[in-house]
Amino acid sequence: MDLRQFLMCLSLCTAFALSKPTEKKDRVHHEPQLSDKIHNDAQSFDYDHDAFLGAEEAKTFDQLTPEESKERLGKIVSKIDGDKDGFVTVDELKDWIKFAQKRWIYEDVERQWKGHDLNEDGLVSWEEYKNATYGYVLDDPDPDDGFNYKQMMVRDERRFKMADKDGDLIATKEEFTAFLHPEEYDYMKDIVVQETMEDIDKNADGFIDLEEYIGWQAYQGGDR
């Protein structure tokens, strides 16, 4: 299989991997687009290039010679070939694309971890997170922009407690990941549903009527 055939196959797998719509939930982080480039294989394979390598890694490939690109691509393909039979199957390609898509979550957690582990003990307590995120709000409970940060803090505390499996209000990195990205963890599904209900149910009657749903759709951009 030459490089063009490989990218054409990759394009089909990318489309399959993205076929399930991503739900939008307020205060829940979501998977970004695999690339900010236009997905039009008739023009180029740039989108698939980013999806396969990751946008940042793809930039480094752009600086390589064709020979260097081929060598590095060969090393990546060996990682994709899970059963080591010398061939890359459609399922193996799909798994790799999903892995590349999830990679940003761990990068996001690492970035936020540094800003919230204030005492650098390898853990993030609720107090650390609250002070780092809402410290200025606690000093000024009525900010000029009128946004209800106090309500957001209550929601974050509830989610933090849900993610904190042992209930000590101190998160390991895994628990902190569940807090930041609850949609990735089965035991966090209830809080995702609850927060979504709260975002849509504007009159707080415990039900979502058509007007509320349409309003939420409009707010989300109607891309479901």
XYZ file of C-alpha atoms in Angstrom:
224
model
C 0.000 0.000 0.000
C 1.583 3.325 -1.054
C 1.217 6.550 0.934
C -1.705 7.891 -1.132
C -3.668 4.652 -0.734
C -2.875 4.675 2.965
C -4.208 8.231 3.352
C -7.354 7.379 1.388
C -8.000 4.496 3.774
C -7.250 6.783 6.684
C -9.815 9.257 5.368
C -12.547 6.620 5.431
C -11.629 5.614 8.972
C -11.607 9.241 10.105
C -15.109 9.741 8.763
C -16.267 6.602 10.563
C -14.658 7.613 13.847
C -16.387 10.997 13.735
C -19.782 9.727 12.606
C -21.254 9.763 16.122
C -22.291 13.325 17.033
C -20.589 14.837 20.058
C -22.972 16.065 22.716
C -22.430 19.596 23.921
C -22.839 20.124 27.635
C -22.255 23.353 29.482
C -19.238 23.165 31.821
C -18.145 19.865 30.273
C -14.995 19.716 28.179
C -15.311 18.173 24.754
C -13.179 16.586 22.137
C -11.999 19.192 19.652
C -12.012 18.755 15.909
C -9.211 16.511 14.767
C -8.035 19.352 12.541
C -8.958 22.952 11.814
C -8.432 22.265 8.117
C -11.275 21.664 5.665
C -12.102 17.967 5.330
C -12.168 17.677 1.557
C -10.072 14.854 0.175
C -10.693 16.048 -3.372
C -8.484 19.039 -2.556
C -5.946 17.558 -0.146
C -5.342 15.056 2.635
C -4.327 17.760 5.127
C -7.263 17.034 7.440
C -6.471 13.322 7.511
C -2.803 14.146 8.016
C -3.703 16.054 11.209
C -6.189 13.400 12.342
C -3.636 10.649 11.958
C -0.647 12.384 13.517
C -2.226 15.004 15.743
C -2.094 18.640 14.701
C 1.136 19.440 16.539
C 2.953 16.327 15.341
C 1.762 17.021 11.804
C 3.531 20.380 11.901
C 6.851 18.649 12.564
C 6.246 16.332 9.605
C 5.890 19.376 7.358
C 9.533 20.220 8.104
C 10.865 16.789 7.186
C 12.227 15.580 3.885
C 10.187 12.901 2.070
C 12.677 10.285 3.200
C 12.482 11.388 6.845
C 8.682 11.508 6.697
C 8.555 7.986 5.301
C 10.884 6.698 8.012
C 8.907 8.312 10.837
C 5.609 7.202 9.327
C 6.913 3.654 9.271
C 7.602 3.838 13.014
C 4.083 5.125 13.664
C 2.535 2.426 11.501
C 4.339 -0.201 13.571
C 2.583 1.193 16.647
C -0.789 1.064 14.895
C -0.274 -2.564 13.843
C -1.528 -4.024 17.117
C -1.218 -7.687 16.183
C 2.180 -7.145 14.510
C 1.201 -9.052 11.392
C 2.730 -6.461 9.078
C -0.621 -5.048 7.987
C -2.778 -2.192 9.259
C -6.461 -3.066 9.390
C -9.375 -0.643 9.325
C -10.090 -1.403 12.995
C -6.481 -0.696 13.948
C -6.643 2.627 12.102
C -9.885 3.562 13.862
C -8.344 2.732 17.246
C -5.326 4.881 16.465
C -7.466 7.860 15.423
C -9.470 7.583 18.629
C -6.199 7.479 20.586
C -4.967 10.606 18.802
C -8.270 12.308 19.545
C -8.020 11.502 23.275
C -4.439 12.652 23.555
C -5.517 16.269 24.072
C -7.387 15.291 27.252
C -4.199 14.203 28.961
C -2.394 17.293 27.718
C -5.202 19.446 29.138
C -5.032 17.655 32.494
C -1.256 18.084 32.683
C -1.573 21.799 31.941
C -4.298 22.366 34.535
C -2.623 20.125 37.084
C 0.359 22.452 37.253
C -1.905 25.420 37.925
C -3.931 23.757 40.678
C -1.474 21.592 42.618
C -0.434 24.650 44.582
C 1.642 22.857 47.225
C 3.160 20.498 44.643
C 2.375 17.356 46.647
C 1.152 15.403 43.631
C -2.506 15.835 44.619
C -5.157 18.510 44.087
C -7.503 19.195 46.966
C -10.847 20.912 46.582
C -9.469 23.864 48.553
C -6.558 24.187 46.142
C -8.842 24.051 43.123
C -11.332 26.485 44.661
C -8.670 29.005 45.607
C -6.891 28.797 42.254
C -10.109 29.035 40.235
C -12.432 31.161 42.347
C -10.152 32.987 44.763
C -10.826 36.365 43.213
C -14.571 35.679 43.234
C -14.521 34.927 46.933
C -12.953 38.338 47.460
C -15.523 39.995 45.186
C -18.779 37.989 45.284
C -20.560 40.498 43.013
C -18.310 40.902 39.958
C -19.066 43.624 37.426
C -19.914 41.157 34.659
C -22.833 39.828 36.701
C -21.971 36.180 36.059
C -22.982 33.827 38.830
C -19.583 32.408 39.711
C -20.835 31.281 43.101
C -23.366 28.995 41.429
C -20.648 27.651 39.146
C -18.451 26.983 42.170
C -21.255 24.993 43.811
C -21.573 22.901 40.664
C -17.822 22.361 40.498
C -17.741 21.264 44.128
C -20.517 18.764 43.490
C -18.660 17.397 40.476
C -15.361 17.300 42.379
C -16.989 15.239 45.138
C -18.401 12.845 42.543
C -14.981 12.396 40.937
C -13.306 11.934 44.331
C -13.940 8.227 44.840
C -12.627 7.958 48.397
C -14.410 11.106 49.567
C -11.382 12.821 51.111
C -11.794 15.946 48.925
C -8.291 15.353 47.577
C -7.997 14.269 43.954
C -5.392 12.007 42.459
C -4.524 12.767 38.860
C -7.006 10.122 37.684
C -9.776 11.646 39.819
C -8.839 15.117 38.623
C -9.127 13.874 35.047
C -12.613 12.549 35.830
C -13.497 15.945 37.297
C -12.308 17.884 34.255
C -13.601 15.385 31.682
C -16.538 13.534 33.269
C -17.861 12.424 29.892
C -14.908 10.007 29.707
C -15.817 8.077 32.868
C -18.788 5.785 33.379
C -19.099 6.596 37.079
C -19.447 10.295 36.196
C -22.352 9.852 33.766
C -24.979 10.837 36.343
C -23.343 14.204 36.964
C -23.085 14.835 33.225
C -26.799 14.151 32.836
C -27.652 16.278 35.874
C -25.620 19.249 34.661
C -27.096 18.967 31.193
C -30.622 18.900 32.637
C -29.862 21.984 34.691
C -28.534 23.806 31.654
C -31.611 23.066 29.540
C -34.377 23.146 32.178
C -34.511 26.931 32.524
C -37.650 27.015 34.690
C -36.265 24.287 36.991
C -39.482 22.254 36.966
C -37.644 18.965 36.433
C -38.793 18.622 32.840
C -37.503 19.769 29.454
C -40.223 21.243 27.291
C -39.992 21.908 23.567
C -39.252 25.605 23.977
C -36.384 24.895 26.364
C -34.961 22.242 24.069
C -35.128 24.473 20.991
C -33.550 27.326 22.943
C -30.726 25.059 24.067
C -30.224 23.819 20.521
C -29.979 27.395 19.288
C -27.481 28.221 22.031
C -25.391 25.163 21.151
C -25.388 26.084 17.469
C -27.928 23.456 16.418
C -25.267 20.990 15.322
C -26.734 17.810 16.772
